[in-house]
């Protein structure tokens, strides 16, 4: 009786099942005289006693038993732990981000944890995998401090579908403009291109062999003897036939008919049904979809040019046998990342009694709620579930506070990261530490002219100091101010480098930096007194 009551509790049943497996005789009666305990004897209405049937001590089958408790699930296998270690740890992700981004360690840690948790989720059992959703991130910091760059570099490391959108470009449903559902549709388009690029790499070697065979068929004919064909193959692979002209059948471009059946105008892209109908009518106008395939036209070109043309045709033909849509939708649903910038621009301060009537204000926030929480969006490639898409929002929040957002939207962005403004030392590190810093780019650009460009350390310090001063006196635009400073210094150097002798050396010192930027500082001082 006690065992039956225990098995009704799924958590206890899992524990009992493990104990039964380890010791099947544990729950058998220890007394050989009586098969049941006298306490289990019941009295019927007529006064007679009734002994319940003996308890079945047969071990519980694995497929009939309730799921294991959470602790047993997590510690049940060491193989997936070893496989998980093949992926980069959060510290590795932070170090890779530091190769491109200076400072902002809190933001790097937040995105690295979000990235690691996505990998951890794939190793969970299905029953738990459905329950684990990404923790969306809200980045708060002044412009030019690295918010967008952190998210973009993270997407490159994750090799995931990534989309950056501006919150101010969307309008509330019912107004003229783009609604927020187009975010998911654009993300699916990115996923399609990403999967197509990945599959192209996999089939490219096979397609190149098909290209050789097609060119040999054109040169020798399909019925030529094997010895002659092999001779032409040797010449083809050695490049001896690159200048030979051949005629190739190429598909007729459908661009001529692309706008004939366009429906819906600019709003047609927001409606998946209209977009699908436009694609269908365009294919029909181009002759596609028939049994004979799309129409072709014969063009004369060299073998070298034909290799590229036929390779594209072969890859497109082989990709038709791959379900790109299904793989792209799966990739978007499980690993898609959406970066929503300038989210503070669609917030209005709660200090004012009146609400803004702007169609891009709080109405867009309300439309974002189901998208961030998780919903199903209809696209021309199929329905997309947003439950597991990671959303990263950012904003400077100069005129409003994060608390001015809708409370529901605040709750859907639980991880809050504050990025610090850039100091003079940070600007100096930005000019020197990243592997592709702005100064290195200028050095390599001038090197293409055969001229060597050298920046002294004092000059770099002066550039950082002046950039920080301009941020304080004019407007704080963060690291973007460095591009203004560098372009001002490089203007004459880039102009004269093309006429310099090869091997010339140009040295940028502190005095040169001060001379180039002196008029900028004077103009900024006067601008403060002009009404």
Short mmCIF file of C-alpha atoms in Angstrom, two decimals:
data_model
loop_
_atom_site.label_atom_id
_atom_site.label_comp_id
_atom_site.label_asym_id
_atom_site.label_seq_id
_atom_site.Cartn_x
_atom_site.Cartn_y
_atom_site.Cartn_z
CA UNK A 1 0.00 0.00 0.00
CA UNK A 2 2.81 2.40 0.87
CA UNK A 3 4.65 1.52 -2.35
CA UNK A 4 1.54 2.25 -4.42
CA UNK A 5 1.14 5.65 -2.81
CA UNK A 6 4.82 6.35 -3.38
CA UNK A 7 4.63 5.50 -7.08
CA UNK A 8 1.89 8.08 -7.56
CA UNK A 9 4.49 10.80 -6.93
CA UNK A 10 6.69 11.11 -10.06
CA UNK A 11 9.69 12.40 -8.09
CA UNK A 12 9.58 9.53 -5.56
CA UNK A 13 8.88 7.02 -8.30
CA UNK A 14 12.16 7.89 -10.01
CA UNK A 15 14.05 7.32 -6.76
CA UNK A 16 12.28 4.01 -6.15
CA UNK A 17 13.05 2.89 -9.67
CA UNK A 18 16.80 3.42 -9.15
CA UNK A 19 16.69 1.55 -5.84
CA UNK A 20 14.73 -1.33 -7.35
CA UNK A 21 17.30 -1.64 -10.13
CA UNK A 22 20.16 -1.81 -7.64
CA UNK A 23 18.39 -4.24 -5.25
CA UNK A 24 15.28 -5.99 -6.66
CA UNK A 25 14.59 -7.85 -3.34
CA UNK A 26 14.50 -4.76 -1.19
CA UNK A 27 10.70 -4.36 -1.39
CA UNK A 28 9.89 -8.08 -0.93
CA UNK A 29 8.39 -9.19 2.37
CA UNK A 30 11.05 -10.38 4.85
CA UNK A 31 8.62 -12.81 6.56
CA UNK A 32 8.20 -16.22 4.94
CA UNK A 33 5.10 -17.05 7.04
CA UNK A 34 2.77 -14.28 5.92
CA UNK A 35 2.83 -12.79 2.41
CA UNK A 36 1.25 -9.57 3.64
CA UNK A 37 1.35 -7.39 6.67
CA UNK A 38 -1.64 -7.70 9.03
CA UNK A 39 -1.93 -3.94 9.07
CA UNK A 40 -2.99 -4.07 5.42
CA UNK A 41 -6.00 -6.32 6.24
CA UNK A 42 -9.33 -4.53 5.72
CA UNK A 43 -12.77 -5.29 7.31
CA UNK A 44 -15.76 -5.53 4.94
CA UNK A 45 -19.35 -4.49 5.71
CA UNK A 46 -20.41 -8.01 6.75
CA UNK A 47 -17.57 -8.20 9.26
CA UNK A 48 -15.35 -10.56 7.31
CA UNK A 49 -11.74 -9.75 6.80
CA UNK A 50 -10.25 -9.26 3.34
CA UNK A 51 -6.56 -9.58 2.65
CA UNK A 52 -5.30 -7.40 -0.20
CA UNK A 53 -3.34 -9.08 -2.97
CA UNK A 54 0.42 -9.28 -2.51
CA UNK A 55 2.47 -6.37 -3.76
CA UNK A 56 4.17 -7.03 -7.10
CA UNK A 57 7.90 -6.64 -6.55
CA UNK A 58 8.83 -6.91 -10.23
CA UNK A 59 11.27 -4.15 -11.18
CA UNK A 60 9.65 -1.27 -13.08
CA UNK A 61 10.39 -1.14 -16.81
CA UNK A 62 12.43 1.86 -17.91
CA UNK A 63 9.95 2.95 -20.56
CA UNK A 64 7.02 2.80 -18.08
CA UNK A 65 8.75 4.65 -15.26
CA UNK A 66 8.31 8.41 -14.70
CA UNK A 67 11.18 10.72 -15.73
CA UNK A 68 14.21 10.89 -13.50
CA UNK A 69 14.54 13.75 -11.01
CA UNK A 70 16.49 16.78 -12.22
CA UNK A 71 19.65 15.88 -10.30
CA UNK A 72 19.73 12.40 -11.82
CA UNK A 73 19.22 13.85 -15.31
CA UNK A 74 22.06 16.33 -15.00
CA UNK A 75 24.62 13.92 -13.58
CA UNK A 76 23.62 10.87 -15.61
CA UNK A 77 26.32 11.13 -18.28
CA UNK A 78 29.90 12.32 -18.45
CA UNK A 79 30.16 12.03 -22.25
CA UNK A 80 28.26 15.22 -22.93
CA UNK A 81 30.46 17.08 -20.44
CA UNK A 82 33.50 16.09 -22.49
CA UNK A 83 31.71 17.11 -25.69
CA UNK A 84 30.65 20.43 -24.17
CA UNK A 85 34.29 21.18 -23.40
CA UNK A 86 34.97 21.20 -27.15
CA UNK A 87 33.14 24.53 -27.35
CA UNK A 88 34.74 27.79 -26.18
CA UNK A 89 34.35 28.63 -22.51
CA UNK A 90 33.05 32.07 -21.45
CA UNK A 91 36.61 33.20 -20.68
CA UNK A 92 37.70 32.18 -24.21
CA UNK A 93 34.83 34.16 -25.71
CA UNK A 94 35.77 37.23 -23.65
CA UNK A 95 39.41 36.99 -24.77
CA UNK A 96 38.36 36.77 -28.42
CA UNK A 97 36.07 39.77 -28.01
CA UNK A 98 38.94 41.68 -26.40
CA UNK A 99 40.92 41.33 -29.63
CA UNK A 100 38.50 43.78 -31.22
CA UNK A 101 36.89 45.67 -28.32
CA UNK A 102 38.60 47.64 -25.56
CA UNK A 103 37.13 47.56 -22.06
CA UNK A 104 33.42 46.94 -21.37
CA UNK A 105 34.16 43.70 -19.50
CA UNK A 106 30.64 43.50 -18.03
CA UNK A 107 29.07 43.50 -21.50
CA UNK A 108 31.52 40.89 -22.74
CA UNK A 109 30.75 38.63 -19.79
CA UNK A 110 27.01 39.00 -20.30
CA UNK A 111 27.07 38.02 -23.97
CA UNK A 112 29.59 35.22 -23.36
CA UNK A 113 27.29 33.69 -20.74
CA UNK A 114 24.31 34.00 -23.07
CA UNK A 115 26.35 32.27 -25.75
CA UNK A 116 27.51 29.47 -23.42
CA UNK A 117 24.01 28.86 -22.10
CA UNK A 118 22.81 28.36 -25.67
CA UNK A 119 25.39 25.62 -26.11
CA UNK A 120 24.50 24.08 -22.75
CA UNK A 121 20.85 23.98 -23.71
CA UNK A 122 21.53 21.71 -26.69
CA UNK A 123 22.87 19.03 -24.33
CA UNK A 124 19.77 18.95 -22.13
CA UNK A 125 17.06 16.29 -22.44
CA UNK A 126 14.09 17.26 -24.56
CA UNK A 127 11.83 17.67 -21.51
CA UNK A 128 14.15 20.37 -20.09
CA UNK A 129 15.32 21.81 -23.40
CA UNK A 130 11.83 23.10 -24.11
CA UNK A 131 11.71 24.93 -20.79
CA UNK A 132 15.08 26.71 -21.01
CA UNK A 133 14.74 30.04 -22.82
CA UNK A 134 17.44 32.64 -23.47
CA UNK A 135 17.87 35.53 -21.05
CA UNK A 136 17.55 38.65 -23.17
CA UNK A 137 20.01 41.49 -22.57
CA UNK A 138 19.58 45.26 -22.22
CA UNK A 139 22.76 47.31 -22.78
CA UNK A 140 22.83 50.84 -21.40
CA UNK A 141 25.62 53.20 -22.34
CA UNK A 142 26.53 56.37 -24.26
CA UNK A 143 26.92 56.33 -28.02
CA UNK A 144 30.20 55.06 -29.41
CA UNK A 145 31.13 52.95 -26.38
CA UNK A 146 30.91 49.58 -28.16
CA UNK A 147 27.35 48.28 -27.67
CA UNK A 148 26.77 47.33 -31.29
CA UNK A 149 30.28 46.02 -31.78
CA UNK A 150 29.95 43.60 -28.84
CA UNK A 151 26.79 42.05 -30.29
CA UNK A 152 28.17 41.93 -33.84
CA UNK A 153 31.41 40.24 -32.83
CA UNK A 154 29.49 37.77 -30.69
CA UNK A 155 27.37 36.78 -33.69
CA UNK A 156 30.52 36.23 -35.75
CA UNK A 157 31.94 33.93 -33.08
CA UNK A 158 28.69 32.00 -32.75
CA UNK A 159 28.25 31.74 -36.55
CA UNK A 160 24.55 32.37 -35.94
CA UNK A 161 21.93 34.30 -37.92
CA UNK A 162 22.32 37.88 -36.75
CA UNK A 163 20.22 40.95 -37.53
CA UNK A 164 20.71 44.53 -36.37
CA UNK A 165 17.70 46.82 -36.54
CA UNK A 166 16.91 50.36 -35.44
CA UNK A 167 13.88 50.58 -33.17
CA UNK A 168 12.89 53.94 -34.69
CA UNK A 169 12.35 52.41 -38.16
CA UNK A 170 9.21 50.57 -37.07
CA UNK A 171 5.68 51.82 -36.58
CA UNK A 172 2.72 50.55 -34.64
CA UNK A 173 0.45 48.05 -36.36
CA UNK A 174 -2.19 49.96 -38.35
CA UNK A 175 0.10 52.84 -39.31
CA UNK A 176 1.98 53.28 -42.56
CA UNK A 177 5.44 51.77 -42.23
CA UNK A 178 7.11 48.54 -41.20
CA UNK A 179 5.78 46.50 -38.31
CA UNK A 180 8.04 44.61 -35.93
CA UNK A 181 7.13 41.22 -37.42
CA UNK A 182 9.37 42.10 -40.37
CA UNK A 183 12.32 41.67 -37.97
CA UNK A 184 11.80 37.90 -37.97
CA UNK A 185 11.24 37.82 -41.74
CA UNK A 186 14.51 39.65 -42.32
CA UNK A 187 16.25 37.30 -39.89
CA UNK A 188 14.99 34.30 -41.86
CA UNK A 189 16.39 35.85 -45.04
CA UNK A 190 19.75 36.11 -43.28
CA UNK A 191 19.43 32.47 -42.19
CA UNK A 192 18.66 31.36 -45.76
CA UNK A 193 21.78 33.09 -47.07
CA UNK A 194 23.90 31.66 -44.27
CA UNK A 195 22.73 28.09 -44.84
CA UNK A 196 23.11 28.51 -48.59
CA UNK A 197 26.69 29.71 -48.12
CA UNK A 198 27.48 26.78 -45.83
CA UNK A 199 25.99 24.21 -48.21
CA UNK A 200 27.80 25.81 -51.15
CA UNK A 201 31.13 25.14 -49.44
CA UNK A 202 30.17 21.50 -48.93
CA UNK A 203 29.19 20.83 -52.53
CA UNK A 204 31.67 23.11 -54.30
CA UNK A 205 34.27 20.38 -54.94
CA UNK A 206 31.66 18.10 -56.49
CA UNK A 207 30.27 20.98 -58.56
CA UNK A 208 33.74 21.80 -59.87
CA UNK A 209 34.11 18.22 -61.16
CA UNK A 210 30.75 18.55 -62.91
CA UNK A 211 31.94 21.80 -64.49
CA UNK A 212 34.95 20.04 -65.99
CA UNK A 213 32.75 17.31 -67.45
CA UNK A 214 30.35 19.82 -68.99
CA UNK A 215 33.17 21.82 -70.55
CA UNK A 216 34.71 18.61 -71.92
CA UNK A 217 31.33 17.69 -73.40
CA UNK A 218 31.24 21.04 -75.18
CA UNK A 219 34.84 20.77 -76.42
CA UNK A 220 34.96 17.12 -77.46
CA UNK A 221 31.34 16.05 -77.66
CA UNK A 222 29.82 13.30 -75.56
CA UNK A 223 30.77 10.51 -78.01
CA UNK A 224 34.50 11.26 -78.40
CA UNK A 225 36.87 8.40 -77.52
CA UNK A 226 38.28 8.22 -74.02
CA UNK A 227 41.92 8.89 -75.05
CA UNK A 228 41.05 12.15 -76.76
CA UNK A 229 38.85 13.22 -73.87
CA UNK A 230 41.65 12.64 -71.37
CA UNK A 231 44.00 14.71 -73.50
CA UNK A 232 41.59 17.61 -73.42
CA UNK A 233 41.16 17.10 -69.65
CA UNK A 234 44.90 17.48 -69.13
CA UNK A 235 44.93 20.70 -71.16
CA UNK A 236 41.87 22.01 -69.32
CA UNK A 237 43.31 21.37 -65.85
CA UNK A 238 46.63 22.92 -66.88
CA UNK A 239 44.96 26.10 -68.14
CA UNK A 240 45.91 25.54 -71.77
CA UNK A 241 42.32 25.98 -72.96
CA UNK A 242 41.43 29.09 -70.95
CA UNK A 243 41.46 31.36 -74.02
CA UNK A 244 39.43 28.95 -76.16
CA UNK A 245 35.95 30.28 -76.95
CA UNK A 246 32.92 28.04 -76.46
CA UNK A 247 29.14 28.47 -76.50
CA UNK A 248 27.31 27.90 -73.22
CA UNK A 249 23.58 27.73 -72.50
CA UNK A 250 22.86 30.00 -69.54
CA UNK A 251 19.47 30.67 -67.88
CA UNK A 252 17.68 33.81 -68.95
CA UNK A 253 17.77 36.42 -66.19
CA UNK A 254 14.39 37.07 -64.61
CA UNK A 255 15.30 40.67 -63.69
CA UNK A 256 13.49 41.93 -66.80
CA UNK A 257 10.22 40.57 -65.43
CA UNK A 258 10.88 41.26 -61.75
CA UNK A 259 8.71 44.38 -61.52
CA UNK A 260 5.88 43.43 -63.88
CA UNK A 261 3.70 41.71 -61.28
CA UNK A 262 4.88 43.57 -58.18
CA UNK A 263 2.00 43.91 -55.75
CA UNK A 264 1.58 45.76 -52.51
CA UNK A 265 4.23 48.41 -53.12
CA UNK A 266 6.63 48.91 -50.23
CA UNK A 267 4.17 47.25 -47.86
CA UNK A 268 4.14 44.05 -49.91
CA UNK A 269 7.34 42.90 -48.24
CA UNK A 270 5.60 42.95 -44.85
CA UNK A 271 2.92 40.50 -46.00
CA UNK A 272 4.33 36.98 -46.54
CA UNK A 273 1.39 36.04 -48.77
CA UNK A 274 1.98 39.00 -51.07
CA UNK A 275 5.73 38.28 -51.15
CA UNK A 276 5.13 34.64 -52.05
CA UNK A 277 2.69 35.63 -54.80
CA UNK A 278 5.21 38.10 -56.23
CA UNK A 279 7.85 35.38 -56.35
CA UNK A 280 5.47 32.97 -58.03
CA UNK A 281 4.35 35.45 -60.69
CA UNK A 282 7.94 36.43 -61.39
CA UNK A 283 8.87 32.80 -61.97
CA UNK A 284 5.87 32.31 -64.23
CA UNK A 285 6.79 35.42 -66.22
CA UNK A 286 10.32 34.09 -66.61
CA UNK A 287 9.10 30.70 -67.80
CA UNK A 288 10.21 28.90 -64.63
CA UNK A 289 8.43 26.01 -63.07
CA UNK A 290 7.83 24.14 -66.34
CA UNK A 291 8.86 20.58 -67.00
CA UNK A 292 11.65 21.72 -69.33
CA UNK A 293 13.09 24.03 -66.70
CA UNK A 294 13.78 27.75 -67.03
CA UNK A 295 14.47 29.19 -70.50
CA UNK A 296 18.09 29.50 -71.56
CA UNK A 297 20.05 31.52 -74.07
CA UNK A 298 23.32 30.63 -75.77
CA UNK A 299 26.28 32.90 -75.14
CA UNK A 300 29.82 32.79 -76.45
CA UNK A 301 32.62 33.13 -73.88
CA UNK A 302 36.10 31.86 -73.10
CA UNK A 303 36.65 28.66 -71.14
CA UNK A 304 37.97 30.68 -68.19
CA UNK A 305 34.75 32.71 -68.05
CA UNK A 306 32.62 29.62 -68.64
CA UNK A 307 34.07 27.92 -65.56
CA UNK A 308 32.54 30.55 -63.26
CA UNK A 309 29.23 30.67 -65.12
CA UNK A 310 28.75 26.90 -65.25
CA UNK A 311 29.89 26.56 -61.60
CA UNK A 312 27.08 28.91 -60.48
CA UNK A 313 24.58 26.95 -62.58
CA UNK A 314 25.75 23.62 -61.12
CA UNK A 315 25.64 24.88 -57.54
CA UNK A 316 22.12 26.22 -58.00
CA UNK A 317 21.02 22.91 -59.50
CA UNK A 318 22.52 20.90 -56.62
CA UNK A 319 21.05 23.24 -54.01
CA UNK A 320 17.57 22.54 -55.37
CA UNK A 321 17.82 19.05 -53.84
CA UNK A 322 18.54 20.48 -50.36
CA UNK A 323 15.78 21.77 -48.10
CA UNK A 324 17.37 25.13 -47.32
CA UNK A 325 14.18 26.57 -45.88
CA UNK A 326 13.83 23.94 -43.18
CA UNK A 327 17.46 24.19 -42.08
CA UNK A 328 17.35 27.99 -42.11
CA UNK A 329 14.19 28.15 -40.00
CA UNK A 330 15.68 25.68 -37.50
CA UNK A 331 18.88 27.73 -37.32
CA UNK A 332 16.92 30.96 -36.77
CA UNK A 333 14.67 29.45 -34.11
CA UNK A 334 17.47 27.81 -32.11
CA UNK A 335 20.39 30.23 -32.50
CA UNK A 336 19.08 33.48 -34.03
CA UNK A 337 20.23 36.78 -32.52
CA UNK A 338 18.39 40.11 -32.93
CA UNK A 339 20.06 43.35 -31.89
CA UNK A 340 17.58 46.21 -31.39
CA UNK A 341 19.45 49.51 -31.26
CA UNK A 342 18.19 52.90 -30.09
CA UNK A 343 15.41 51.37 -28.03
CA UNK A 344 15.43 54.44 -25.79
CA UNK A 345 14.16 56.53 -28.73
CA UNK A 346 10.77 54.80 -28.57
CA UNK A 347 10.36 55.58 -24.86
CA UNK A 348 8.63 58.60 -23.41
CA UNK A 349 9.30 60.02 -20.00
CA UNK A 350 6.73 59.18 -17.33
CA UNK A 351 7.24 62.63 -15.84
CA UNK A 352 4.90 64.12 -18.44
CA UNK A 353 1.18 63.70 -18.06
CA UNK A 354 0.55 63.55 -21.81
CA UNK A 355 1.59 60.62 -23.93
CA UNK A 356 3.32 60.94 -27.28
CA UNK A 357 1.17 60.41 -30.35
CA UNK A 358 4.16 59.24 -32.39
CA UNK A 359 3.45 56.00 -34.23
CA UNK A 360 7.01 54.88 -33.48
CA UNK A 361 6.74 55.31 -29.71
CA UNK A 362 5.07 53.12 -27.09
CA UNK A 363 2.92 51.34 -29.65
CA UNK A 364 6.10 49.74 -31.00
CA UNK A 365 7.00 48.66 -27.48
CA UNK A 366 3.64 46.91 -27.16
CA UNK A 367 4.19 45.20 -30.50
CA UNK A 368 7.63 44.03 -29.35
CA UNK A 369 6.23 42.32 -26.24
CA UNK A 370 4.93 39.11 -27.88
CA UNK A 371 7.94 38.99 -30.20
CA UNK A 372 10.44 39.05 -27.33
CA UNK A 373 8.34 36.80 -25.09
CA UNK A 374 7.85 34.19 -27.81
CA UNK A 375 5.29 33.89 -30.59
CA UNK A 376 4.88 32.41 -34.06
CA UNK A 377 5.50 34.67 -37.06
CA UNK A 378 4.34 33.76 -40.56
CA UNK A 379 6.98 34.19 -43.29
CA UNK A 380 7.10 33.21 -46.95
CA UNK A 381 9.40 30.33 -45.97
CA UNK A 382 7.12 29.02 -43.20
CA UNK A 383 6.16 29.74 -39.61
CA UNK A 384 8.95 30.77 -37.23
CA UNK A 385 8.80 30.40 -33.45
CA UNK A 386 10.62 33.16 -31.55
CA UNK A 387 10.72 31.43 -28.15
CA UNK A 388 14.45 30.73 -28.33
CA UNK A 389 15.69 33.75 -30.31
CA UNK A 390 18.08 35.90 -28.27
CA UNK A 391 17.14 39.59 -28.20
CA UNK A 392 19.75 42.21 -27.27
CA UNK A 393 18.47 45.76 -26.89
CA UNK A 394 20.61 48.84 -26.40
CA UNK A 395 20.19 52.53 -25.86
CA UNK A 396 21.97 55.58 -24.50
CA UNK A 397 19.02 56.62 -22.27
CA UNK A 398 20.12 60.26 -22.08
CA UNK A 399 16.69 61.91 -21.98
CA UNK A 400 14.77 58.96 -20.53
CA UNK A 401 15.47 56.22 -18.02
CA UNK A 402 15.26 52.44 -18.49
CA UNK A 403 12.35 52.49 -16.05
CA UNK A 404 10.41 54.59 -18.59
CA UNK A 405 10.02 51.51 -20.78
CA UNK A 406 6.86 49.49 -20.44
CA UNK A 407 7.14 47.31 -17.32
CA UNK A 408 6.31 44.23 -19.37
CA UNK A 409 9.17 44.95 -21.76
CA UNK A 410 11.56 45.55 -18.86
CA UNK A 411 10.67 42.13 -17.52
CA UNK A 412 11.45 40.53 -20.88
CA UNK A 413 14.98 42.02 -20.78
CA UNK A 414 16.17 40.59 -17.44
CA UNK A 415 19.95 40.92 -17.94
CA UNK A 416 20.89 44.60 -17.62
CA UNK A 417 24.44 45.72 -18.45
CA UNK A 418 25.76 49.26 -18.05
CA UNK A 419 28.61 50.27 -20.34
CA UNK A 420 30.98 53.01 -19.26
CA UNK A 421 31.94 56.06 -21.27
CA UNK A 422 35.38 56.06 -22.89
CA UNK A 423 38.23 57.90 -21.20
CA UNK A 424 41.41 59.26 -22.76
CA UNK A 425 43.25 56.06 -21.84
CA UNK A 426 40.52 53.97 -23.44
CA UNK A 427 40.81 55.96 -26.66
CA UNK A 428 44.58 55.38 -26.67
CA UNK A 429 44.06 51.65 -26.25
CA UNK A 430 41.51 51.64 -29.09
CA UNK A 431 44.16 53.14 -31.36
CA UNK A 432 46.79 50.55 -30.46
CA UNK A 433 45.39 47.28 -29.05
CA UNK A 434 42.76 45.82 -31.46
CA UNK A 435 44.23 43.53 -34.11
CA UNK A 436 42.72 45.71 -36.86
CA UNK A 437 42.95 49.12 -35.21
CA UNK A 438 42.38 52.32 -37.17
CA UNK A 439 46.06 53.30 -37.27
CA UNK A 440 47.11 49.92 -38.66
CA UNK A 441 44.50 50.31 -41.37
CA UNK A 442 45.98 53.67 -42.40
CA UNK A 443 49.52 52.24 -42.40
CA UNK A 444 48.51 49.39 -44.68
CA UNK A 445 46.55 51.68 -47.01
CA UNK A 446 49.53 53.99 -47.49
CA UNK A 447 51.84 50.96 -47.91
CA UNK A 448 50.00 50.06 -51.11
CA UNK A 449 51.59 53.20 -52.62
CA UNK A 450 55.06 52.00 -51.60
CA UNK A 451 55.26 54.59 -48.82
CA UNK A 452 55.95 53.75 -45.18
CA UNK A 453 53.83 55.52 -42.56
CA UNK A 454 55.02 55.70 -38.97
CA UNK A 455 53.07 57.00 -35.95
CA UNK A 456 55.09 58.05 -32.91
CA UNK A 457 53.73 57.17 -29.49
CA UNK A 458 53.55 60.84 -28.48
CA UNK A 459 51.43 61.51 -31.55
CA UNK A 460 49.04 58.68 -30.67
CA UNK A 461 48.73 60.03 -27.12
CA UNK A 462 47.97 63.49 -28.49
CA UNK A 463 45.31 62.10 -30.83
CA UNK A 464 43.60 60.35 -27.91
CA UNK A 465 43.81 63.50 -25.78
CA UNK A 466 42.28 65.71 -28.46
CA UNK A 467 39.54 63.21 -29.21
CA UNK A 468 38.64 63.10 -25.52
CA UNK A 469 38.69 66.92 -25.37
CA UNK A 470 36.38 67.20 -28.38
CA UNK A 471 34.01 64.70 -26.79
CA UNK A 472 33.81 66.90 -23.72
CA UNK A 473 33.51 70.29 -25.43
CA UNK A 474 31.41 69.50 -28.52
CA UNK A 475 29.44 66.29 -28.22
CA UNK A 476 30.33 62.92 -26.74
CA UNK A 477 30.24 60.48 -29.65
CA UNK A 478 32.67 58.02 -28.10
CA UNK A 479 35.18 56.13 -30.23
CA UNK A 480 33.66 57.54 -33.44
CA UNK A 481 35.46 60.79 -32.64
CA UNK A 482 38.76 59.03 -33.42
CA UNK A 483 37.75 58.65 -37.06
CA UNK A 484 37.29 62.43 -37.27
CA UNK A 485 40.73 63.02 -35.78
CA UNK A 486 42.48 60.43 -37.97
CA UNK A 487 40.89 61.63 -41.19
CA UNK A 488 41.88 65.21 -40.40
CA UNK A 489 45.50 64.13 -39.93
CA UNK A 490 45.58 61.79 -42.94
CA UNK A 491 43.91 64.14 -45.41
CA UNK A 492 47.09 65.70 -46.87
CA UNK A 493 49.19 62.57 -46.35
CA UNK A 494 46.80 60.41 -48.36
CA UNK A 495 46.62 63.07 -51.09
CA UNK A 496 50.41 63.35 -51.50
CA UNK A 497 51.30 59.66 -51.03
CA UNK A 498 50.37 58.75 -54.61
CA UNK A 499 53.06 61.10 -55.99
CA UNK A 500 55.84 60.18 -53.57
CA UNK A 501 58.77 58.01 -54.52
CA UNK A 502 58.63 54.37 -53.58
CA UNK A 503 60.38 53.76 -50.25
CA UNK A 504 59.56 57.18 -48.81
CA UNK A 505 58.89 57.40 -45.08
CA UNK A 506 56.28 59.64 -43.46
CA UNK A 507 56.48 60.19 -39.71
CA UNK A 508 53.50 61.53 -37.78
CA UNK A 509 54.67 63.29 -34.61
CA UNK A 510 52.95 65.27 -31.88
CA UNK A 511 53.52 68.62 -33.57
CA UNK A 512 51.89 67.45 -36.80
CA UNK A 513 48.81 66.29 -34.87
CA UNK A 514 48.51 69.63 -33.09
CA UNK A 515 48.87 71.58 -36.34
CA UNK A 516 46.20 69.56 -38.12
CA UNK A 517 43.67 69.81 -35.26
CA UNK A 518 44.31 73.32 -33.96
CA UNK A 519 41.61 74.90 -36.14
CA UNK A 520 39.10 72.23 -35.10
CA UNK A 521 39.57 73.03 -31.41
CA UNK A 522 39.25 76.80 -32.00
CA UNK A 523 36.06 76.34 -34.05
CA UNK A 524 34.57 74.15 -31.34
CA UNK A 525 35.28 76.77 -28.68
CA UNK A 526 33.55 79.49 -30.71
CA UNK A 527 30.54 77.30 -31.54
CA UNK A 528 29.48 77.33 -27.90
CA UNK A 529 28.82 81.10 -28.02
CA UNK A 530 26.89 81.19 -31.30
CA UNK A 531 23.11 81.34 -30.83
#
